[in-house]
Short mmCIF file of C-alpha atoms in Angstrom, two decimals:
data_model
loop_
_atom_site.label_atom_id
_atom_site.label_comp_id
_atom_site.label_asym_id
_atom_site.label_seq_id
_atom_site.Cartn_x
_atom_site.Cartn_y
_atom_site.Cartn_z
CA MET O 1 -32.03 -159.27 39.50
CA ARG O 2 -33.67 -163.09 40.00
CA GLY O 3 -35.90 -164.64 42.30
CA TYR O 4 -35.87 -168.03 44.21
CA LEU O 5 -37.67 -169.92 46.90
CA GLU O 6 -36.43 -171.21 50.11
CA GLN O 7 -38.00 -173.57 51.95
CA MET O 8 -38.44 -172.61 55.59
CA ASN O 9 -40.16 -175.89 56.85
CA GLU O 10 -42.74 -178.06 55.51
CA LYS O 11 -45.36 -175.36 55.83
CA SER O 12 -43.32 -172.00 55.17
CA TRP O 13 -41.39 -171.07 52.29
CA LYS O 14 -39.59 -167.78 51.48
CA ILE O 15 -39.27 -165.78 48.13
CA ARG O 16 -36.03 -164.45 47.94
CA TRP O 17 -34.74 -161.86 45.69
CA GLU O 18 -31.30 -160.54 44.65
CA ILE O 19 -30.62 -157.89 42.98
CA GLU O 20 -26.67 -157.08 41.65
CA SER O 21 -25.60 -153.27 41.32
CA PRO O 22 -22.64 -151.40 42.01
CA LEU O 23 -23.74 -149.38 45.02
CA ALA O 24 -24.91 -152.84 46.45
CA SER O 25 -23.35 -156.57 46.34
CA ARG O 26 -25.73 -158.09 46.86
CA LEU O 27 -29.86 -156.95 48.37
CA CYS O 28 -32.02 -159.61 49.60
CA PHE O 29 -35.67 -158.93 49.83
CA CYS O 30 -37.61 -161.90 51.56
CA TYR O 31 -40.92 -162.79 52.21
CA ASN O 32 -42.89 -165.78 54.51
CA THR O 33 -45.29 -167.13 52.41
CA GLY O 34 -46.83 -168.41 55.65
CA MET O 35 -48.88 -166.11 57.95
CA LYS O 36 -49.51 -162.62 55.63
CA VAL O 37 -48.58 -159.51 57.32
CA VAL O 38 -49.82 -156.80 55.41
CA PHE O 39 -48.43 -153.38 57.20
CA VAL O 40 -47.04 -152.44 60.58
CA ALA O 41 -50.09 -150.99 62.36
CA GLY O 42 -48.42 -149.03 65.15
CA TYR O 43 -45.51 -148.94 67.40
CA GLY O 44 -44.49 -146.73 70.40
CA PRO O 45 -42.31 -147.28 73.49
CA ILE O 46 -44.24 -148.57 76.58
CA THR O 47 -43.74 -145.88 79.08
CA THR O 48 -43.62 -145.60 82.91
CA GLU O 49 -42.79 -141.91 83.14
CA THR O 50 -45.53 -140.91 80.34
CA LYS O 51 -45.38 -137.08 80.96
CA GLU O 52 -41.10 -137.43 80.81
CA SER O 53 -41.82 -139.22 77.47
CA ALA O 54 -43.87 -136.72 75.63
CA ALA O 55 -41.76 -134.32 76.62
CA PHE O 56 -38.92 -135.69 75.06
CA TYR O 57 -41.01 -136.75 72.11
CA ARG O 58 -42.90 -134.24 71.32
CA ASP O 59 -40.56 -130.91 72.79
CA SER O 60 -37.21 -132.53 71.26
CA LEU O 61 -38.62 -134.14 68.78
CA GLY O 62 -41.11 -132.29 67.43
CA LEU O 63 -43.57 -135.32 66.73
CA SER O 64 -47.14 -133.12 67.87
CA PHE O 65 -49.83 -136.07 69.72
CA GLN O 66 -53.28 -135.73 70.30
CA GLU O 67 -53.90 -136.43 74.49
CA GLU O 68 -56.76 -138.41 75.20
CA ALA O 69 -58.20 -138.02 78.77
CA ASP O 70 -56.13 -141.26 80.04
CA GLY O 71 -52.92 -139.99 79.45
CA TYR O 72 -52.39 -142.31 76.28
CA PHE O 73 -50.65 -139.75 73.68
CA HIS O 74 -50.89 -140.62 69.48
CA THR O 75 -50.43 -139.80 66.36
CA GLU O 76 -51.52 -140.88 63.07
CA GLU O 77 -49.95 -137.94 61.72
CA LEU O 78 -45.61 -139.51 61.50
CA GLN O 79 -45.22 -140.73 58.39
CA GLY O 80 -44.16 -144.06 57.64
CA VAL O 81 -45.89 -145.70 60.50
CA LYS O 82 -49.81 -146.24 60.98
CA HIS O 83 -50.00 -145.22 64.22
CA PHE O 84 -47.35 -143.57 67.02
CA ALA O 85 -47.78 -143.79 70.96
CA LEU O 86 -46.69 -143.48 74.01
CA TRP O 87 -48.60 -146.33 75.62
CA PRO O 88 -48.41 -146.48 79.56
CA LEU O 89 -47.42 -149.65 80.81
CA SER O 90 -50.45 -149.63 82.87
CA GLN O 91 -52.89 -149.48 80.07
CA ALA O 92 -50.74 -152.35 78.12
CA ALA O 93 -51.30 -155.03 81.33
CA GLN O 94 -55.23 -153.90 80.63
CA SER O 95 -54.44 -154.76 77.58
CA CYS O 96 -53.25 -158.22 78.13
CA PHE O 97 -54.10 -159.41 81.43
CA GLY O 98 -57.28 -156.96 82.92
CA VAL O 99 -54.94 -155.55 85.54
CA ASN O 100 -53.38 -152.49 85.76
CA GLU O 101 -49.93 -154.40 86.90
CA TRP O 102 -47.77 -155.84 84.75
CA PRO O 103 -47.08 -159.31 86.30
CA THR O 104 -43.81 -159.57 88.44
CA ASP O 105 -43.24 -163.32 86.55
CA LEU O 106 -42.74 -161.63 82.96
CA PRO O 107 -40.24 -159.11 81.84
CA PRO O 108 -41.91 -155.77 81.28
CA PRO O 109 -41.69 -154.54 77.65
CA THR O 110 -39.78 -151.79 76.75
CA SER O 111 -42.39 -151.32 73.43
CA TRP O 112 -45.09 -152.48 71.47
CA LEU O 113 -45.25 -153.33 67.51
CA GLU O 114 -48.03 -154.22 66.24
CA PHE O 115 -48.36 -155.95 62.33
CA ASP O 116 -51.78 -155.64 60.93
CA VAL O 117 -51.95 -159.78 59.13
CA GLU O 118 -54.80 -161.45 56.64
CA ASP O 119 -55.85 -163.63 59.42
CA VAL O 120 -55.30 -163.32 63.55
CA ALA O 121 -57.17 -166.62 64.12
CA GLN O 122 -54.63 -168.50 62.14
CA ALA O 123 -51.27 -166.36 62.83
CA SER O 124 -52.18 -167.01 66.64
CA GLU O 125 -51.92 -171.07 65.75
CA GLU O 126 -48.84 -170.61 63.63
CA LEU O 127 -46.81 -169.34 66.84
CA LYS O 128 -48.94 -171.69 68.84
CA ALA O 129 -47.27 -174.15 67.17
CA LYS O 130 -44.06 -173.01 66.82
CA GLY O 131 -44.47 -172.93 70.87
CA TYR O 132 -44.95 -169.32 71.98
CA THR O 133 -46.71 -167.58 74.79
CA LEU O 134 -49.46 -165.98 73.75
CA LEU O 135 -50.46 -163.27 76.61
CA ILE O 136 -54.25 -162.66 74.43
CA THR O 137 -55.37 -164.40 71.59
CA ALA O 138 -57.75 -162.85 69.28
CA LYS O 139 -59.28 -160.38 71.07
CA LYS O 140 -60.95 -157.75 69.92
CA GLU O 141 -60.96 -154.44 71.69
CA PRO O 142 -63.61 -151.60 71.81
CA TRP O 143 -62.25 -149.66 68.61
CA GLY O 144 -63.16 -152.40 66.18
CA GLN O 145 -59.09 -154.16 66.32
CA THR O 146 -58.82 -158.08 66.67
CA VAL O 147 -55.16 -158.22 68.53
CA THR O 148 -53.46 -161.15 69.83
CA ARG O 149 -50.38 -160.05 72.01
CA LEU O 150 -47.05 -162.03 73.05
CA LEU O 151 -43.36 -160.77 74.14
CA SER O 152 -40.88 -161.28 71.46
CA PRO O 153 -37.39 -162.79 72.37
CA GLU O 154 -36.57 -158.69 72.83
CA GLY O 155 -39.33 -157.77 75.22
CA ILE O 156 -41.26 -155.91 72.72
CA LEU O 157 -44.97 -156.48 73.48
CA VAL O 158 -45.91 -157.66 69.54
CA GLY O 159 -49.40 -157.83 68.51
CA LEU O 160 -50.92 -159.47 65.80
CA THR O 161 -53.68 -157.60 64.53
CA TYR O 162 -56.65 -156.63 62.38
CA THR O 163 -57.50 -153.51 62.37
CA PRO O 164 -60.43 -152.15 59.84
CA SER O 165 -59.84 -148.66 59.89
CA MET O 166 -56.95 -148.77 59.26
CA ARG O 167 -57.30 -151.44 56.86
CA PHE O 168 -60.64 -148.52 54.67
CA HIS O 169 -57.53 -145.62 55.28
CA ALA O 170 -55.20 -148.18 53.36
CA SER O 171 -57.29 -148.98 50.27
CA GLU O 172 -57.61 -145.16 49.63
CA GLY O 173 -53.35 -144.60 49.71
CA GLN O 174 -53.31 -142.65 52.62
#
């Protein structure tokens, strides 16, 4: 195994590790030294037919969800992800724009992905400097999470977050 630094731009470097083995001629593990992603805070499809989606994930795939009164289905029991949820599009619109309808001038997202980062404000500035349009910036949610949201080139609603409750659990090894 060998590691080396690769400069991405004047402020960003990647640490590249290469492993040679008979099974894999070359594996590469890269880490951007600019923004510090700590973990994936959550992922799930954004739904327009939430009951149909819930039936698929619950009945066909066997996932168990806690259902909130507003139609938000979620679980923290799925290994490999901190939070998996079926997020109604109206709630995503409410989170980003303060209204229940997604703006017609933006493509509606089909999924959401949140990365917990060390510093939401700094990560937001990095993305703005690279020309990305932020839908909300460092918004404090009622449950204590701070989030910046934007649409990825693929149409995923991406969140850069700081989630204290998940940090506490992560430090306990859960």
